[in-house]
Every structure is written in structure tokens, then in C-alpha cells.
Coordinates of C-alpha atoms and ligand atoms in Angstrom, one line a residue:
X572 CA 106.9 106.6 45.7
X573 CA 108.3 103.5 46.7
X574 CA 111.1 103.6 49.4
X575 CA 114.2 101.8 49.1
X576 CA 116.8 102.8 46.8
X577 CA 119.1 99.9 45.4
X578 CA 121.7 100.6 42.5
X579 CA 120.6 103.7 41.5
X580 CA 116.7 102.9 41.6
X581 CA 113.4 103.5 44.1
X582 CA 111.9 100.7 44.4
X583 CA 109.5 98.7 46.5
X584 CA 110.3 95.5 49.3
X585 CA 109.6 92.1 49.2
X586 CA 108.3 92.3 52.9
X587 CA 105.1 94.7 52.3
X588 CA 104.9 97.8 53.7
X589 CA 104.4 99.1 57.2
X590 CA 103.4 102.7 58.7
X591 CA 105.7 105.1 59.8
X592 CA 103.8 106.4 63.3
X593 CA 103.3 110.2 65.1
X594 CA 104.4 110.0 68.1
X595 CA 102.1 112.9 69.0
X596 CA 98.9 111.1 68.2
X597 CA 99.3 107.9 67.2
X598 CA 98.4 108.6 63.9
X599 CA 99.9 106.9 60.6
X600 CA 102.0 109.4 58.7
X601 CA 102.6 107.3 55.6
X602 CA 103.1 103.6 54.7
X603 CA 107.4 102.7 53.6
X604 CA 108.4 99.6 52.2
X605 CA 110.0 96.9 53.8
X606 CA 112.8 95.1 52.5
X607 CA 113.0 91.0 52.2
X608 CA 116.2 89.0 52.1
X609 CA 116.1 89.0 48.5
X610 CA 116.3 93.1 48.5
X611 CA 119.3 92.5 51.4
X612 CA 121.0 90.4 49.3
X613 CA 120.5 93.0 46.1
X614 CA 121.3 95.9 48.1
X615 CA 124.8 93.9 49.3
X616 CA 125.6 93.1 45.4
X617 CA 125.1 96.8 44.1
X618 CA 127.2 98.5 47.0
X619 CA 129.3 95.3 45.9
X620 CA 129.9 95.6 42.6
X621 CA 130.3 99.7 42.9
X622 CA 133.0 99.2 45.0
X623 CA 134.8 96.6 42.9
X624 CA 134.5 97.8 39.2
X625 CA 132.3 101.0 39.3
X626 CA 133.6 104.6 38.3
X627 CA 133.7 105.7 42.2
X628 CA 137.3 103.9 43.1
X629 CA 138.2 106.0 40.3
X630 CA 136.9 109.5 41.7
X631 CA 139.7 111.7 43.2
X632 CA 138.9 112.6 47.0
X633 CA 138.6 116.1 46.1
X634 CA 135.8 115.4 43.8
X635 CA 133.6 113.7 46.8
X636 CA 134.4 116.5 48.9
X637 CA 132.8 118.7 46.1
X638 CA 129.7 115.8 46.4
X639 CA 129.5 116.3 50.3
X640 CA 129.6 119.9 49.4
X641 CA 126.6 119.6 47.0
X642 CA 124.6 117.4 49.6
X643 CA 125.2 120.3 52.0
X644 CA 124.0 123.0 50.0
X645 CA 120.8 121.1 49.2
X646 CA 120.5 120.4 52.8
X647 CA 119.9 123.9 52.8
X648 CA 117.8 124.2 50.4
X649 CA 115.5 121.8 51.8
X650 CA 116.0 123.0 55.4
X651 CA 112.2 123.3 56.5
X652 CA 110.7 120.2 54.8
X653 CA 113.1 117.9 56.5
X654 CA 113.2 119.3 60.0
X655 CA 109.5 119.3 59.7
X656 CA 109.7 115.9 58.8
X657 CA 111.2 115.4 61.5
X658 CA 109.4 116.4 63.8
X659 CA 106.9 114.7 62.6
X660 CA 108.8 111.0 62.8
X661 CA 109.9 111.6 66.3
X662 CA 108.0 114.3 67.9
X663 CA 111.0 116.5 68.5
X664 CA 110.2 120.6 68.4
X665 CA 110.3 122.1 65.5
X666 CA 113.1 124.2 67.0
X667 CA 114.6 121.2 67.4
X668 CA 114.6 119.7 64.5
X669 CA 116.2 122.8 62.2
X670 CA 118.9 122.4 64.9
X671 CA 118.9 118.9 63.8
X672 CA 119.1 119.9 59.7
X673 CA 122.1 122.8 60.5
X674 CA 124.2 120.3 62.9
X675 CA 124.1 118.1 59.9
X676 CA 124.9 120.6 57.3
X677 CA 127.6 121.5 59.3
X678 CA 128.7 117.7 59.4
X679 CA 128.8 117.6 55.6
X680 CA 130.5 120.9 55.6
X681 CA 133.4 119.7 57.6
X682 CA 134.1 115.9 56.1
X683 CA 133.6 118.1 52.3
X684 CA 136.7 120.1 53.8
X685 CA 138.6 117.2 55.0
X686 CA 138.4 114.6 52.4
X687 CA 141.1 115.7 50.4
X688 CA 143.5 117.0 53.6
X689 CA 145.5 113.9 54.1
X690 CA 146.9 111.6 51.2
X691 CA 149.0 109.7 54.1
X692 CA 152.3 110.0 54.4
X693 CA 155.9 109.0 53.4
X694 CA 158.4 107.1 56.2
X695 CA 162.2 108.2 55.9
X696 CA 163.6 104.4 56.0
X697 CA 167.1 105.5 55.9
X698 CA 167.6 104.2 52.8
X699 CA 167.2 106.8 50.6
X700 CA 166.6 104.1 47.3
X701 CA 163.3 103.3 49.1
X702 CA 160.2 105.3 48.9
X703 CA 158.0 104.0 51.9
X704 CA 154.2 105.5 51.9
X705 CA 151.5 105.0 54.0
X706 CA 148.1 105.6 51.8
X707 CA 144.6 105.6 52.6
X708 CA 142.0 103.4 51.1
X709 CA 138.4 102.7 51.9
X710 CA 137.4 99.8 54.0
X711 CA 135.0 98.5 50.8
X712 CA 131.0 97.8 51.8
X713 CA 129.8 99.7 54.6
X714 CA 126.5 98.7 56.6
X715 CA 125.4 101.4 58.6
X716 CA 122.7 100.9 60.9
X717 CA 120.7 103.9 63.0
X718 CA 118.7 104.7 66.2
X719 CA 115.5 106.5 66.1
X720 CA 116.5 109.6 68.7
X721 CA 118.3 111.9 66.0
X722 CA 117.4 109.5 62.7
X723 CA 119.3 112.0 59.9
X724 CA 122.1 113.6 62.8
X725 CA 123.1 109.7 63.8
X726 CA 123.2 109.0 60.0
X727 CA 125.1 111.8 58.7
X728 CA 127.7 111.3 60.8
X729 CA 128.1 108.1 58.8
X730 CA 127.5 108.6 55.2
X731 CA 129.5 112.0 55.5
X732 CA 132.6 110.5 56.3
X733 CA 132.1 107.0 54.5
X734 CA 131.8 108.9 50.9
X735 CA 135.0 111.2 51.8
X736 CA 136.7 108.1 52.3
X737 CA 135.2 106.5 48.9
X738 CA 133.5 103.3 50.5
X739 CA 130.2 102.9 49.1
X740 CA 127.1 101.8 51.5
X741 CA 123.7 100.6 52.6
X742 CA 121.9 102.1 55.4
X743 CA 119.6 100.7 57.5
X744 CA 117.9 103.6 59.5
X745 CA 115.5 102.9 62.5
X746 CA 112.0 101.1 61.2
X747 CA 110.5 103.6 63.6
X748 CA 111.8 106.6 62.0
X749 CA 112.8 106.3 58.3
X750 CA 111.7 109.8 56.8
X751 CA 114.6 111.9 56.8
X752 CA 117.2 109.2 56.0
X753 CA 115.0 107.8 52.8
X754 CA 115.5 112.0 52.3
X755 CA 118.8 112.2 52.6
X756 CA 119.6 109.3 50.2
X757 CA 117.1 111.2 47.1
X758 CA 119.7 114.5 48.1
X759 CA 122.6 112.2 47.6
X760 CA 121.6 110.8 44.2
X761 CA 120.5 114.5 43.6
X762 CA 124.0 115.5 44.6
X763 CA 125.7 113.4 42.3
X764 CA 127.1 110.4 43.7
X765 CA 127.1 107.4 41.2
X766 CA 124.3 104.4 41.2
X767 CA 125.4 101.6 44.1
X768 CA 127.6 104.0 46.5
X769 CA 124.5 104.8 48.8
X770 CA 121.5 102.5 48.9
X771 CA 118.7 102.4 51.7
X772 CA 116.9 99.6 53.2
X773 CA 114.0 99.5 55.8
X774 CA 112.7 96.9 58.0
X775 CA 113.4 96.2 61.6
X776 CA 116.6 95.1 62.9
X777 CA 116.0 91.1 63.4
X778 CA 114.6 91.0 59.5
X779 CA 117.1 94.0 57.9
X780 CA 119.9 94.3 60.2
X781 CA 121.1 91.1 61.5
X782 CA 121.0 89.3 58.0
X783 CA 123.2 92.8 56.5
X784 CA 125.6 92.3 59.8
X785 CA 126.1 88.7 58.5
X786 CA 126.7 89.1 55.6
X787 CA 129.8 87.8 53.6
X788 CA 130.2 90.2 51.4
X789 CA 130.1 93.2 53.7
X790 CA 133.6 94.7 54.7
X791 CA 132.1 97.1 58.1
X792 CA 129.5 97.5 60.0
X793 CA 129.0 100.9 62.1
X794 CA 126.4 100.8 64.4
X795 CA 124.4 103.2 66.5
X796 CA 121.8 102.3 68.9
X797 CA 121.6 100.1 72.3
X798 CA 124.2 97.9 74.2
X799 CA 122.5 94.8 73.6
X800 CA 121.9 95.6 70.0
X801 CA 125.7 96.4 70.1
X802 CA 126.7 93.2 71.2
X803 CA 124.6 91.0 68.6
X804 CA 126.5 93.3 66.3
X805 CA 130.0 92.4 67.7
X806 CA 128.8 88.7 67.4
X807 CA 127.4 88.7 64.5
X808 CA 130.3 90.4 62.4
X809 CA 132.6 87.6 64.0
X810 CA 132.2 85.1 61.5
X811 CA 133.6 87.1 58.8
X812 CA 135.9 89.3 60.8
X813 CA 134.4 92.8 59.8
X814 CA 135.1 95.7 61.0
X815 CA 132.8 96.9 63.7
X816 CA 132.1 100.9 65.0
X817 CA 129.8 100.5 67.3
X818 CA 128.4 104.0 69.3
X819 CA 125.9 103.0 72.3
X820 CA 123.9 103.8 75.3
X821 CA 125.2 106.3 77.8
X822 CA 124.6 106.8 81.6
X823 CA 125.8 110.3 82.1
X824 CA 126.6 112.3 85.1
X825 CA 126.0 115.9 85.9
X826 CA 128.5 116.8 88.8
X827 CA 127.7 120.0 90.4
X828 CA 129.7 121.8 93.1
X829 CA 128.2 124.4 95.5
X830 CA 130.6 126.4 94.3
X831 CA 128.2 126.8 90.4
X832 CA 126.1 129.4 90.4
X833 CA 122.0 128.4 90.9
X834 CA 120.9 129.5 87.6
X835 CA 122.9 127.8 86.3
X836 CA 123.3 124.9 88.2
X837 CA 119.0 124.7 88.1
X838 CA 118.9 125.7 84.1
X839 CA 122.0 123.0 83.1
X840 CA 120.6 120.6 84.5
X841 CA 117.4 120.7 83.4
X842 CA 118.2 120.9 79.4
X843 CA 120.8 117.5 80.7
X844 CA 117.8 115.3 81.0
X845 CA 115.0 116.8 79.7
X846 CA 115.8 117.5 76.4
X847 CA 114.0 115.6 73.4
X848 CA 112.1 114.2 76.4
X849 CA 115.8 112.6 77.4
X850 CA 115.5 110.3 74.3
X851 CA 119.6 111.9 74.3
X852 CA 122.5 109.4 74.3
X853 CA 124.2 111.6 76.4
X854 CA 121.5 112.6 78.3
X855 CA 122.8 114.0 81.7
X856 CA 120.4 111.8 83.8
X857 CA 122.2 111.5 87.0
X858 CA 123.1 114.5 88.6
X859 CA 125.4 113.8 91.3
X860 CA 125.3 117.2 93.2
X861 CA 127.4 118.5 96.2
X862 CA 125.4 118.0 99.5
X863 CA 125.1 121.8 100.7
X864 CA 123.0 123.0 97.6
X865 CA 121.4 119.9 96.7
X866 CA 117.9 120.5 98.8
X867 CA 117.5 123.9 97.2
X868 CA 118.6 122.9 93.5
X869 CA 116.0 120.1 93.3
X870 CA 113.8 122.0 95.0
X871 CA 113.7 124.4 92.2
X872 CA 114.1 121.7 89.3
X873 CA 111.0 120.3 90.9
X874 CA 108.7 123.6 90.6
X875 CA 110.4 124.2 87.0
X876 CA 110.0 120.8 86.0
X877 CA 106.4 120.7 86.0
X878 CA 105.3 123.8 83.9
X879 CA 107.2 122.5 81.1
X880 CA 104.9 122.6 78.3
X881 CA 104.3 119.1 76.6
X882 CA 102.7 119.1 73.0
X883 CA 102.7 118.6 68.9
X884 CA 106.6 119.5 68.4
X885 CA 105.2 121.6 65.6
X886 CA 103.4 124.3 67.7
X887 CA 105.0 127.4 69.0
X888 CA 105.9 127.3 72.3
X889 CA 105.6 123.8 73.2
X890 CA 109.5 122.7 75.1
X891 CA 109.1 118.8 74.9
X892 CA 107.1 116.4 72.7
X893 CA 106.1 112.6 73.6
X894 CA 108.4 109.5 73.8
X895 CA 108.5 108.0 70.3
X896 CA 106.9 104.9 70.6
X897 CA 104.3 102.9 72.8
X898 CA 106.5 100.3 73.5
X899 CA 109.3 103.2 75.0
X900 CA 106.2 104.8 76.9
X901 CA 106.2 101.7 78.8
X902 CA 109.8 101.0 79.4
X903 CA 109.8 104.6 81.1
X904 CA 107.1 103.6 83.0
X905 CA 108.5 100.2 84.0
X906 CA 111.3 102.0 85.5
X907 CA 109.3 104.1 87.4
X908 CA 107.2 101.7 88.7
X909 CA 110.5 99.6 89.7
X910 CA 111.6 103.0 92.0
X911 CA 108.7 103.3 93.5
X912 CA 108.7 99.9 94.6
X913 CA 112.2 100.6 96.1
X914 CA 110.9 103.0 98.3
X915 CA 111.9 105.9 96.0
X916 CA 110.4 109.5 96.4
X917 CA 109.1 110.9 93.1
X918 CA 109.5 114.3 93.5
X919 CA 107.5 115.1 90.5
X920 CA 106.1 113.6 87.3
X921 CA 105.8 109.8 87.2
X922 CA 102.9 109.2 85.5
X923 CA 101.6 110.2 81.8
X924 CA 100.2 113.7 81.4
X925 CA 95.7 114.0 82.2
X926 CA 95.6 116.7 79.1
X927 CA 92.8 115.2 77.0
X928 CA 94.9 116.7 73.9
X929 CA 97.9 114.9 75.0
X930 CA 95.6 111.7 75.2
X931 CA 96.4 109.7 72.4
X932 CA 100.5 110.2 72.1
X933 CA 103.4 108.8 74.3
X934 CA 103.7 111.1 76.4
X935 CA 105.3 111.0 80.1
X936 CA 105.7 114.0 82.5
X937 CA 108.9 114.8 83.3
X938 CA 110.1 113.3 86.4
X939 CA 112.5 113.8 89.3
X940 CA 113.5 111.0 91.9
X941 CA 115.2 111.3 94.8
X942 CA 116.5 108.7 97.9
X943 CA 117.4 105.8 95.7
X944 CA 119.7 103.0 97.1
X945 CA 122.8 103.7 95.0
X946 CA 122.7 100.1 93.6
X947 CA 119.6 100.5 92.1
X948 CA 118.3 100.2 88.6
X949 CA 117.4 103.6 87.5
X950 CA 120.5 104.9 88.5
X951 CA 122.7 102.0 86.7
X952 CA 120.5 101.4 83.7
X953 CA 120.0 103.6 80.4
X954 CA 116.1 104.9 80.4
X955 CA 116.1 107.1 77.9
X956 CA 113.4 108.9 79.1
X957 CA 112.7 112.0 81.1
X958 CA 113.6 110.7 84.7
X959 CA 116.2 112.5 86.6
X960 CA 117.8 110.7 89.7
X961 CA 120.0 112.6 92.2
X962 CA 122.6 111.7 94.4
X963 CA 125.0 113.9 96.8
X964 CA 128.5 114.1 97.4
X965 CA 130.6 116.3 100.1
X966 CA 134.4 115.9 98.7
X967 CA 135.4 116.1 95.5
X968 CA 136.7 112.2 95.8
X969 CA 133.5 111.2 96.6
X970 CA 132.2 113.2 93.4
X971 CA 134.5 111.7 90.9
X972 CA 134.1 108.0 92.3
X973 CA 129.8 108.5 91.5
X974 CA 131.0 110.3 88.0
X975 CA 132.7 107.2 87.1
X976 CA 130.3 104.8 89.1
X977 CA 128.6 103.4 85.6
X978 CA 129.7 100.5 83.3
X979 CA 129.0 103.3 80.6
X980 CA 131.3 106.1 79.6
X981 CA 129.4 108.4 77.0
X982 CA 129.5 111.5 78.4
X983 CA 129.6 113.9 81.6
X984 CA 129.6 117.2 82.9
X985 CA 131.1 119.2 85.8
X986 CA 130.0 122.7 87.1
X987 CA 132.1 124.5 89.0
X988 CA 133.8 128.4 89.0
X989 CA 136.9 126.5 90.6
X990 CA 139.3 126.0 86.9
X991 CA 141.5 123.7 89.1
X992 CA 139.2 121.3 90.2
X993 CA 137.3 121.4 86.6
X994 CA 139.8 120.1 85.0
X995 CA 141.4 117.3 87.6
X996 CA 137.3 116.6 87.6
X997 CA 137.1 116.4 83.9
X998 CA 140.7 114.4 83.7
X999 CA 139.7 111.7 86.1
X1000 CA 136.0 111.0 84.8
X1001 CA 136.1 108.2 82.3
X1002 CA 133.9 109.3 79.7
X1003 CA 134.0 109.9 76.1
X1004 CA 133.3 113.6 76.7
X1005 CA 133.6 115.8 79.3
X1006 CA 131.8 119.0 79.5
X1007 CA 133.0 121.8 82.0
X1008 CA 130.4 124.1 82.8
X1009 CA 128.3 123.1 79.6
X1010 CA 126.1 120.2 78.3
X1011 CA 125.4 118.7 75.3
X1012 CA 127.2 120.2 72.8
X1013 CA 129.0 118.8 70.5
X1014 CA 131.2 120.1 67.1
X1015 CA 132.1 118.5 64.0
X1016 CA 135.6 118.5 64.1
X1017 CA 135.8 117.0 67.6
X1018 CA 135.6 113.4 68.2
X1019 CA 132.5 111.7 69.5
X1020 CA 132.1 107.8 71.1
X1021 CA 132.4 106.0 74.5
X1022 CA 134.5 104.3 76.8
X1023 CA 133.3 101.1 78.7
X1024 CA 130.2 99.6 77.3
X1025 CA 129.6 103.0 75.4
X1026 CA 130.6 101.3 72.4
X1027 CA 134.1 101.5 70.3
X1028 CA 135.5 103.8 67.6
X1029 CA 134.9 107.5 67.2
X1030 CA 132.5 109.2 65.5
X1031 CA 133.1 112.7 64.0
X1032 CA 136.7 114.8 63.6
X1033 CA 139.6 113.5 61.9
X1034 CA 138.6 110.1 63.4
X1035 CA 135.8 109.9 62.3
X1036 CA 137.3 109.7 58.8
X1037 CA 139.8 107.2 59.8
X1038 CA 137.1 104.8 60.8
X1039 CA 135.9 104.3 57.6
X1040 CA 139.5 103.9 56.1
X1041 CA 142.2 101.2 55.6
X1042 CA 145.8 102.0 56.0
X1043 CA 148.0 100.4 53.8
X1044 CA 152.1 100.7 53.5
X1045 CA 153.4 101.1 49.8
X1046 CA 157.3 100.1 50.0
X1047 CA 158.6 101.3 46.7
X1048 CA 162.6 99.8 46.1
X1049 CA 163.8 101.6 42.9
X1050 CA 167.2 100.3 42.9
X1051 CA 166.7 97.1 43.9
X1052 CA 170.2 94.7 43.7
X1053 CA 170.6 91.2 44.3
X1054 CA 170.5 90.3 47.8
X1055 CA 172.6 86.5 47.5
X1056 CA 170.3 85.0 50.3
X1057 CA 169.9 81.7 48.9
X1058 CA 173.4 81.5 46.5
X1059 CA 172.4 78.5 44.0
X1060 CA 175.7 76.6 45.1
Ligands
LIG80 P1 118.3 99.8 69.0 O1 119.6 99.1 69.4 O2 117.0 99.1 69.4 O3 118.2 99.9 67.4 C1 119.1 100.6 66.7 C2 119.1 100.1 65.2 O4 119.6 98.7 65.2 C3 117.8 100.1 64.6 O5 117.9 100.5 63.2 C4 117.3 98.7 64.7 O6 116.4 98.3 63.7 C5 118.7 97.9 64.5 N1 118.7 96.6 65.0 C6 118.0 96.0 66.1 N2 118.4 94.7 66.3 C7 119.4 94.5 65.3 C8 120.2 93.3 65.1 N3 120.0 92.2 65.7 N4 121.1 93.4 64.1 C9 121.2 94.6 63.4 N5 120.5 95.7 63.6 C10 119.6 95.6 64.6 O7 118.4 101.3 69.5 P2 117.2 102.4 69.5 O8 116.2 102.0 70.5 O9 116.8 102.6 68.1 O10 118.1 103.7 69.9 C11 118.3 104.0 71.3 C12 119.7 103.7 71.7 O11 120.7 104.3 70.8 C13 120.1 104.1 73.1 O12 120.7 103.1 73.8 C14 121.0 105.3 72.8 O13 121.9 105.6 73.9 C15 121.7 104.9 71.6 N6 122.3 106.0 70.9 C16 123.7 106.2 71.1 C17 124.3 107.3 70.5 C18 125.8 107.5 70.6 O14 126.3 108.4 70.0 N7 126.5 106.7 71.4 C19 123.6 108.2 69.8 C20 122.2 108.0 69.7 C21 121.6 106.9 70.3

């Protein structure tokens, strides 16, 4: 079936194909096509003209909250054949990857009850002949442009609130994980929602994404993936002054007092970075622990860290699949190599697994690395990968200066049974999210994004929504008299 969907039709690229990869094995899962500027340029004029003069202005926003709704319950319905393919695309577990296909149901779930919450709102001028309202409008063509680390979660949290709003749309996942988002699109058209509102390209980012960034007739780009990606974006949009959401990298501290109890100190920290082999934006890769546990903690992380069992994501029982590509295999072990050669102790891991079965995937062992220089790479830089650095703290000062020690401000977490100090922790860390005795999760109705170089906007919650809407200001006089500025004397 051919693989991008433009104005209401599959149809194949002008670019040829190219093969969509296990991560497990290296094998090809299928061929996709790959769209040429031509298709760009198509894809552009359908979301275009559906905007402009289709029936979708016309559609009420209660009746696209009954289309999220619809794409929900088909979600459903499909739960096992996407989180499958999932798994296959990235090499997540299986486990994983229903979490994956619920989180996003939930998603749809949320923006289907929102769209038709809030109409705007009317000003009291003081003049009670005027009628001032603020309305809500969508911001017209939305590009929206993936990662490949949670391919349909990142996407959802897109599409969902850019069809509440009424903007119509073409997506551009990852070209190293397309499956689930060319699925989502077949449930949308399934679901009801008219030829030209959602329409799918793939191709990388330099042939796909840059020239759809660029483009004139495209009101908004939002964006998902790496700073320097992030930044071309920003550029790029410039010229024609779109709007820009851009969500990126993270560098995320753990901070844990001596206070937390080992368990969980040990087990927390552990699902922080080693989770979907770290391949997490908010991965908690630095864990910045207090001085008088720290020996024991790692100690214990160590021994843990290296009977976590590697495999296919779609056996039972494996914990942690491979790195999704090649080329991230040897980014993670760039950074490695760059440690060691700063006179770093790797504690455990650092190298790819010797399992003959594990032979031809990306796989890395998890890693732990202690007695870095605090300047150094691996503890500035994003790896997205599955190396956890450590550094120690004795005051809680010290502890919130290392939290906020990072040009990033995703997310972070701090562990302690002291409520006080949690929260003047939590207040003074300048992240997106803060976590108190918890990591990771995160809910639909609560807003999602960075500070710093962790991009702009919000994802998710009632902001999430606004993103993809304009604001305009309706002043209605309805008895208007003559005002005599200019007198005709
Ligand atoms: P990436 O920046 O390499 O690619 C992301 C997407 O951008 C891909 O679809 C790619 O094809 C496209 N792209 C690449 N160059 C482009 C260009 N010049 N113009 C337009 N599009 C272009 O990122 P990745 O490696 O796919 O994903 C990993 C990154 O995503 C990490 O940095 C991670 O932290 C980040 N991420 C952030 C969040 C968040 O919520 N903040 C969530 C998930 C992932």
C-alpha cells in the first residue's frame, strides 16, 4: 500500500522508497515511500485549500471533539497491532509499547473533552453598547514534525489538539520510524475527518522537513526532536514569520537526599535512565546524589544494572531493547569513549553486549560512570542513551545549584521524606517539570515543554490547545453615534 496520504488519497513519492529498519536485528521490516518536493508542495496546497474553502472551518468544535473521540475508540480497537508495531520500529518492549498506545488514547480522550470547553470570552468595556469578545480561531496550516523515541506518543500530542482547534495539517514523522504515524493517519480518515485536514509525508528532515519549514504557505510549525534541529527550525520559519512550538533535548537531574529511602532511591533511579534504553527526553541521566549514601546507592545500581535483560522487545521478560539506529549506537559509544579518555571510571557497561543473539542489533549495555570533572561532556551534553553519570552534593544549596547546572530545563526530580525541602527543591529547579519523589510520569491535562534550550511552548493541558490557536478580539458597537472628530468645517 503506498504511504503517504495527500488530500484524502494513499499514494506513492516522487523520491523512491526506503526501508523502515529493526532495531533488534537489523533487518528490513518493510519499504515506505518517500516524498519529493513536488509531493511537499501538493501536501502544502491540500492542507491549504481545506483550510481556506473546505467544509472543516465550517465544523462546530463539538463535532471534532466527537472525531478525536472516534480516533480514540479505534485506537482501542487496534491496541495490539500498533503497540506491536511499535515495537517493532523502535525496539521498545512490548510492555512498552501498549503503554505507548493507552497514554495516547488517553491524549485523544482529554483534547475530545476539551475542544468545545472554551468559546473565549466577553470583556466588560464599561460601555454597556459595546459587546467586546475574545474568540478562538485556528492558526491555519500546521507542519508538525516528530522524533523517533515515542513516534505515535510525540505525534499525538500534536494532531490531538491541532484538529480540536480546527487547523488542518501535514506531519512529517521521523524517517527512522514511520509505522505507527502512517497508522494513525488511515484511523483518522477512518474516524471521519475530511480529505486535506491530516496528510502524511516521509523522507528525512534535510529533503521533507526543511523545504515544509520554509514554506510560504505554511501558518506553524511544531517541532519535536533535537536542539540543533530546533534551531534550523527557528531559522528557517523566520522568513515567513510562522509560528514556531518547538519541544527539545533535555539533560535531567535526579536529586536524591540521604534522607530517601534505598529502595527507592536504587529502583528510581534506575527506571530515570534506563528506560527505553534512555532514548527518554526526560531521561533522568544525571543523578546528583547526597554524599553520605552515594557509595552504597551506586554500588547497588551497579550490581542491578548489569542483569538487566537486553533483547527482541517482543519477548516476555526482556526489560530493555537496542538503541534504534546504527548511527545512535555510535554516538553512545563516542561518548563513552570521550569519558574514558577523561580519566572517567566506568562502573559498569560501556561497551556493546558479547550475546551472539544480540549480535546483529544496536545494542549497548547499560552503563554507569562515576569521577567525571563537572565540566565535562557527558554530563553537559544530551546522549540519549543508557549512561548514567553521578555527582555528589552535601547541602541542599549545593544540590539545587548541580539541578540547575545545565543550559537544558526539560525535566527533574527530587527524592526526599523531608515535604519542606521537596518543594523549595522543586521551586528553585528550573525545569519544565519537577517530579517529587517520582519520575517520568506525565498526564494529559498537565502541561509538558522546557525552559532554557528545552525548546518553547507547551505541549499537552489546556496549553497545549492554545498553541495551536489564534486569539482574536471581536469589538461589536451596536449603537454607534457620530463621533465629530474631523467636523467638515
Ligand atoms: P532530530 O532533531 O534529529 O529529528 C527530529 C525530526 O526532525 C525528524 O523527523 C527529522 O527528520 C526532522 N528534521 C531533521 N532535520 C530537519 C530540518 N533541517 N528541518 C526540518 N525537520 C528536520 O531528533 P531525533 O534524533 O529524531 O530525536 C531525538 C531528540 O528528540 C532528542 O534530542 C530528544 O530529547 C528530543 N525529544 C524531545 C521531547 C520533548 O518533549 N521535549 C520528546 C521526545 C524527543
Amino acid at each position: 500500500m503506498p504511504s503517504l496520504y495527500i488530500d484524502g488519497t494513499w499514494t506513492g513519492g516522487s523520491a523512491g522508497t526506503a526501508p523502515v529498519i529493526n532495531p533488534y536485528d537489523a533487518s528490513t521490516i518493510c519499504e515506505v515511500d518517500q516524498a519529493g518536493p513536488d509531493d511537499v508542495d501538493r501536501a502544502v496546497a491540500a492542507a491549504r485549500t481545506a483550510f481556506d474553502s473546505g467544509p472543516w472551518r465550517a465544523t462546530s468544535c463539538g463535532e471534532r471533539g466527537e472525531i478525536l473521540g472516534r480516533i480514540a475508540d479505534l485506537l482501542v480497537r487496534d491496541r495490539e497491532e500498533i503497540a506491536r508495531s511499535e515495537t517493532l520500529d523502535t525496539g521498545k518492549t512490548l510492555v512498552e509499547g501498549r503503554q505507548d498506545v493507552d497514554d495516547v488514547t488517553a491524549v485523544f480522550r482529554y483534547y475530545a473533552g476539551l475542544a468545545d470547553k472554551d468559546a473565549g470570552r466577553v470583556v466588560d468595556t464599561g460601555n454597556p453598547d459595546v459587546v467586546s469578545r475574545i474568540v478562538h480561531e485556528p492558526v491555519g496550516v500546521c507542519v508538525l514534525i516528530t522524533p523517533w523515541n515515542y513516534p505515535l506518543l510525540q505525534l499525538s500530542w500534536k494532531v490531538a489538539p491541532a484538529i480540536a482547534a480546527g487547523n488542518t495539517m501535514v506531519i512529517k514523522p521521523s524517517e527512522v520510524t514511520p509505522l505507527t504515524s502512517i497508522k494513525l493517519v488511515e484511523l483518522c480518515a477512518e474516524a471521519g475527518v475530511p480529505a486535506g485536514v491530516v496528510n502524511i509525508l516521509l523522507g528525512t528532515g534535510p529533503d521533507v522537513g526543511a523545504p515544509l519549514t520554509e514554506h510560504a504557505d505554511v501558518d506553524m510549525v511544531s517541532f519535536t526532536g533535537g536542539l540543533n534541529t530546533g534551531r534550523s527550525i527557528i531559522r528557517a520559519s523566520a522568513e515567513t514569520v510562522k509560528r514556531t512550538a518547538v519541544e527539545l533535548g533535555g539533560k535531567n537531574p535526579n536529586v536524591v537526599f540521604a534522607d530517601t529511602d534505598f529502595e527507592l532511591a536504587v529502583d528510581y533511579a534506575m527506571l530515570a535512565v534506563f528506560l527505553h534504553s534512555g532514548q527518554v527526553c526526560s531521561a533522568g541521566a544525571r543523578l546528583i546524589i547526597e554524599d553520605s549514601i552515594a557509595d552504597d546507592v551506586v554500588d547497588e545500581i551497579v550490581r542491578r544494572a548489569q542483569r538487566i535483560k537486553l533483547g527482541n522487545g517482543l519477548d516476555d521478560g526482556v526489560e530493555v531493547g537496542p538503541l534504534v539506529s546504527a548511527q545512535h549506537l555510535e554516538k553512545i559509544e563516542n561518548f563513552v569513549a570521550a569519558a574514558r579518555a577523561e580519566g572517567a571510571t566506568i562502573r559498569c557497561g560501556g561497551a556493546r553486549p558479547d550475546a551472539p543473539e544480540l549480535k546483529n542489533g544496536y545494542f549497548y549495555l547499560p552503563t554507569v560512570i562515576t569521577d567525571l570533572p563537572q565540566g565535562s561532556e557527558l554530563i553537559k551534553e544530551e546522549t540519549f542513551g543508557p549512561l548514567l553519570t553521578v555527582e555528589r552534593f552535601s547541602t541542599e544549596e549545593e544540590a539545587i545549584r548541580l539541578g540547575n547546572d545545565t543550559e537544558y530545563g526539560l525535566a527533574g526530580a527530587v527524592f526526599t521524606q523531608d515535604m519542606g525541602r521537596a518543594n523549595r527543591v522543586a521551586n528553585a529547579l528550573r525545569h519544565g517539570t519537577v517530579w517529587i519523589n517520582d519520575f517520568h510520569p506525565y498526564f494529559p491535562g498537565a502541561e509538558w515543554g522546557g525552559m532554557g534550550r528545552s525548546g518553547n511552548g507547551r505541549e499537552l493541558g489546556p496549553t497545549g490547545l492554545a498553541e495551536y490557536q489564534e486569539i482574536k478580539h471581536i469589538w461589536n458597537n451596536t449603537a454607534p453615534e457620530p463621533q465629530r472628530w474631523f467636523s467638515g468645517e
